[in-house]
Structure formats: structure tokens, C-alpha cells
Amino acid sequence: MERLFVDIAGWAAALLILGGYALLTAGKVDAKSPLYQAMNVLGAIGFIINSGYFKAWPSAVLNVIWAGIGIVALIRIASGRRKARAIAA
């Protein structure tokens, strides 16, 4: 059962990251879009689970950094939106 969860996490991660990149490339989302960044963060978490389980440490570390970059981007996006609303009010 554990192995099934790890496999699902890996495949879901791949779909999220590829889907986000496809949306970005197709011009459907912007790199600063919360959807794009959330897809990257969730995808990275899935890859952390998968690569950590299989002890693929370079991939796990890469995805920890990837998730961190996405989290920082989401925080900045939210902060920018709050500032924009405060200015508009």
C-alpha cells in the first residue's frame, strides 16, 4: 500500500509539473499565476515523496528547492494582491 501511494505521488507530480508547463507554454497561465506556482509546489512535493522513498537524493533536494521557490512566489503573489487591494480601497 505504501509503495502504491509513492507511485501515485510520483505520477501525480509529473502530471502537475508537465501540465503547468504546458499551460504556461500555451499562454493559458502566467509564470506569476497562483495556479502555475501551486501546480509546481504540489508537483515538487509529490516528487519529494517519490524520490525520497527511492533514496534518489539529488532529485529530492532539487524538489525541496523547487517547492521553496514556488512557496516564495506564492507568498509574493499574495502580498502583491493585498497591497493592490489596499491601494484600491
PDB file of C-alpha atoms in Angstrom:
ATOM      1  CA  MET A   1       0.000   0.000   0.000  1.00  0.00           C
ATOM      2  CA  GLU A   2       2.866   2.359   0.850  1.00  0.00           C
ATOM      3  CA  ARG A   3       4.536   1.694  -2.486  1.00  0.00           C
ATOM      4  CA  LEU A   4       1.262   2.417  -4.311  1.00  0.00           C
ATOM      5  CA  PHE A   5       0.987   5.804  -2.555  1.00  0.00           C
ATOM      6  CA  VAL A   6       4.583   6.640  -3.507  1.00  0.00           C
ATOM      7  CA  ASP A   7       3.974   5.667  -7.139  1.00  0.00           C
ATOM      8  CA  ILE A   8       0.759   7.718  -7.284  1.00  0.00           C
ATOM      9  CA  ALA A   9       2.585  10.694  -5.744  1.00  0.00           C
ATOM     10  CA  GLY A  10       5.284  10.439  -8.422  1.00  0.00           C
ATOM     11  CA  TRP A  11       2.851  10.190 -11.340  1.00  0.00           C
ATOM     12  CA  ALA A  12       0.655  12.986  -9.966  1.00  0.00           C
ATOM     13  CA  ALA A  13       3.778  15.134  -9.554  1.00  0.00           C
ATOM     14  CA  ALA A  14       4.782  14.528 -13.149  1.00  0.00           C
ATOM     15  CA  LEU A  15       1.298  15.420 -14.398  1.00  0.00           C
ATOM     16  CA  LEU A  16       1.156  18.596 -12.304  1.00  0.00           C
ATOM     17  CA  ILE A  17       4.551  19.898 -13.391  1.00  0.00           C
ATOM     18  CA  LEU A  18       4.082  18.951 -17.048  1.00  0.00           C
ATOM     19  CA  GLY A  19       0.538  20.336 -17.005  1.00  0.00           C
ATOM     20  CA  GLY A  20       1.720  23.611 -15.514  1.00  0.00           C
ATOM     21  CA  TYR A  21       4.481  23.901 -18.093  1.00  0.00           C
ATOM     22  CA  ALA A  22       2.042  23.117 -20.910  1.00  0.00           C
ATOM     23  CA  LEU A  23      -0.363  25.801 -19.652  1.00  0.00           C
ATOM     24  CA  LEU A  24       2.495  28.292 -19.394  1.00  0.00           C
ATOM     25  CA  THR A  25       3.785  27.478 -22.875  1.00  0.00           C
ATOM     26  CA  ALA A  26       0.284  27.707 -24.343  1.00  0.00           C
ATOM     27  CA  GLY A  27      -0.158  31.156 -22.791  1.00  0.00           C
ATOM     28  CA  LYS A  28      -3.055  29.994 -20.590  1.00  0.00           C
ATOM     29  CA  VAL A  29      -1.295  30.986 -17.369  1.00  0.00           C
ATOM     30  CA  ASP A  30       1.412  33.443 -16.430  1.00  0.00           C
ATOM     31  CA  ALA A  31       4.548  32.460 -14.505  1.00  0.00           C
ATOM     32  CA  LYS A  32       3.310  34.668 -11.666  1.00  0.00           C
ATOM     33  CA  SER A  33      -0.083  32.973 -11.606  1.00  0.00           C
ATOM     34  CA  PRO A  34      -1.041  31.291  -8.324  1.00  0.00           C
ATOM     35  CA  LEU A  35      -2.297  28.275 -10.294  1.00  0.00           C
ATOM     36  CA  TYR A  36       1.040  27.766 -12.048  1.00  0.00           C
ATOM     37  CA  GLN A  37       3.031  28.182  -8.840  1.00  0.00           C
ATOM     38  CA  ALA A  38       0.699  25.896  -6.862  1.00  0.00           C
ATOM     39  CA  MET A  39       0.988  23.204  -9.537  1.00  0.00           C
ATOM     40  CA  ASN A  40       4.781  23.428  -9.241  1.00  0.00           C
ATOM     41  CA  VAL A  41       4.743  23.294  -5.433  1.00  0.00           C
ATOM     42  CA  LEU A  42       2.368  20.326  -5.323  1.00  0.00           C
ATOM     43  CA  GLY A  43       4.321  18.590  -8.068  1.00  0.00           C
ATOM     44  CA  ALA A  44       7.577  19.139  -6.216  1.00  0.00           C
ATOM     45  CA  ILE A  45       6.052  17.702  -3.027  1.00  0.00           C
ATOM     46  CA  GLY A  46       4.975  14.619  -4.947  1.00  0.00           C
ATOM     47  CA  PHE A  47       8.482  14.219  -6.346  1.00  0.00           C
ATOM     48  CA  ILE A  48       9.983  14.699  -2.860  1.00  0.00           C
ATOM     49  CA  ILE A  49       7.837  11.826  -1.599  1.00  0.00           C
ATOM     50  CA  ASN A  50       8.698   9.630  -4.567  1.00  0.00           C
ATOM     51  CA  SER A  51      12.405  10.359  -4.820  1.00  0.00           C
ATOM     52  CA  GLY A  52      12.885  10.299  -1.049  1.00  0.00           C
ATOM     53  CA  TYR A  53      11.270   6.876  -0.843  1.00  0.00           C
ATOM     54  CA  PHE A  54      13.607   5.553  -3.517  1.00  0.00           C
ATOM     55  CA  LYS A  55      16.589   7.367  -1.973  1.00  0.00           C
ATOM     56  CA  ALA A  56      17.188   9.448  -5.088  1.00  0.00           C
ATOM     57  CA  TRP A  57      18.648  12.262  -3.007  1.00  0.00           C
ATOM     58  CA  PRO A  58      19.710  14.645  -5.794  1.00  0.00           C
ATOM     59  CA  SER A  59      16.136  14.655  -7.105  1.00  0.00           C
ATOM     60  CA  ALA A  60      14.704  15.022  -3.593  1.00  0.00           C
ATOM     61  CA  VAL A  61      16.952  18.015  -2.832  1.00  0.00           C
ATOM     62  CA  LEU A  62      16.194  19.609  -6.203  1.00  0.00           C
ATOM     63  CA  ASN A  63      12.484  19.334  -5.497  1.00  0.00           C
ATOM     64  CA  VAL A  64      12.795  20.742  -1.975  1.00  0.00           C
ATOM     65  CA  ILE A  65      14.411  23.799  -3.558  1.00  0.00           C
ATOM     66  CA  TRP A  66      11.817  23.825  -6.371  1.00  0.00           C
ATOM     67  CA  ALA A  67       8.980  23.772  -3.807  1.00  0.00           C
ATOM     68  CA  GLY A  68      10.688  26.519  -1.792  1.00  0.00           C
ATOM     69  CA  ILE A  69      10.917  28.760  -4.843  1.00  0.00           C
ATOM     70  CA  GLY A  70       7.235  28.153  -5.569  1.00  0.00           C
ATOM     71  CA  ILE A  71       6.212  28.869  -1.971  1.00  0.00           C
ATOM     72  CA  VAL A  72       8.152  32.145  -2.005  1.00  0.00           C
ATOM     73  CA  ALA A  73       6.463  33.042  -5.308  1.00  0.00           C
ATOM     74  CA  LEU A  74       3.007  32.278  -3.852  1.00  0.00           C
ATOM     75  CA  ILE A  75       3.754  34.447  -0.796  1.00  0.00           C
ATOM     76  CA  ARG A  76       4.884  37.314  -3.025  1.00  0.00           C
ATOM     77  CA  ILE A  77       1.810  36.966  -5.257  1.00  0.00           C
ATOM     78  CA  ALA A  78      -0.496  37.052  -2.225  1.00  0.00           C
ATOM     79  CA  SER A  79       1.376  40.019  -0.753  1.00  0.00           C
ATOM     80  CA  GLY A  80       1.178  41.924  -4.033  1.00  0.00           C
ATOM     81  CA  ARG A  81      -2.562  41.303  -4.254  1.00  0.00           C
ATOM     82  CA  ARG A  82      -3.104  42.520  -0.688  1.00  0.00           C
ATOM     83  CA  LYS A  83      -1.147  45.684  -1.439  1.00  0.00           C
ATOM     84  CA  ALA A  84      -3.097  46.263  -4.655  1.00  0.00           C
ATOM     85  CA  ARG A  85      -6.419  45.885  -2.787  1.00  0.00           C
ATOM     86  CA  ALA A  86      -5.244  48.269  -0.052  1.00  0.00           C
ATOM     87  CA  ILE A  87      -4.274  50.881  -2.652  1.00  0.00           C
ATOM     88  CA  ALA A  88      -7.587  50.476  -4.491  1.00  0.00           C
ATOM     89  CA  ALA A  89      -9.622  50.836  -1.291  1.00  0.00           C
TER      90      ALA A  89
END
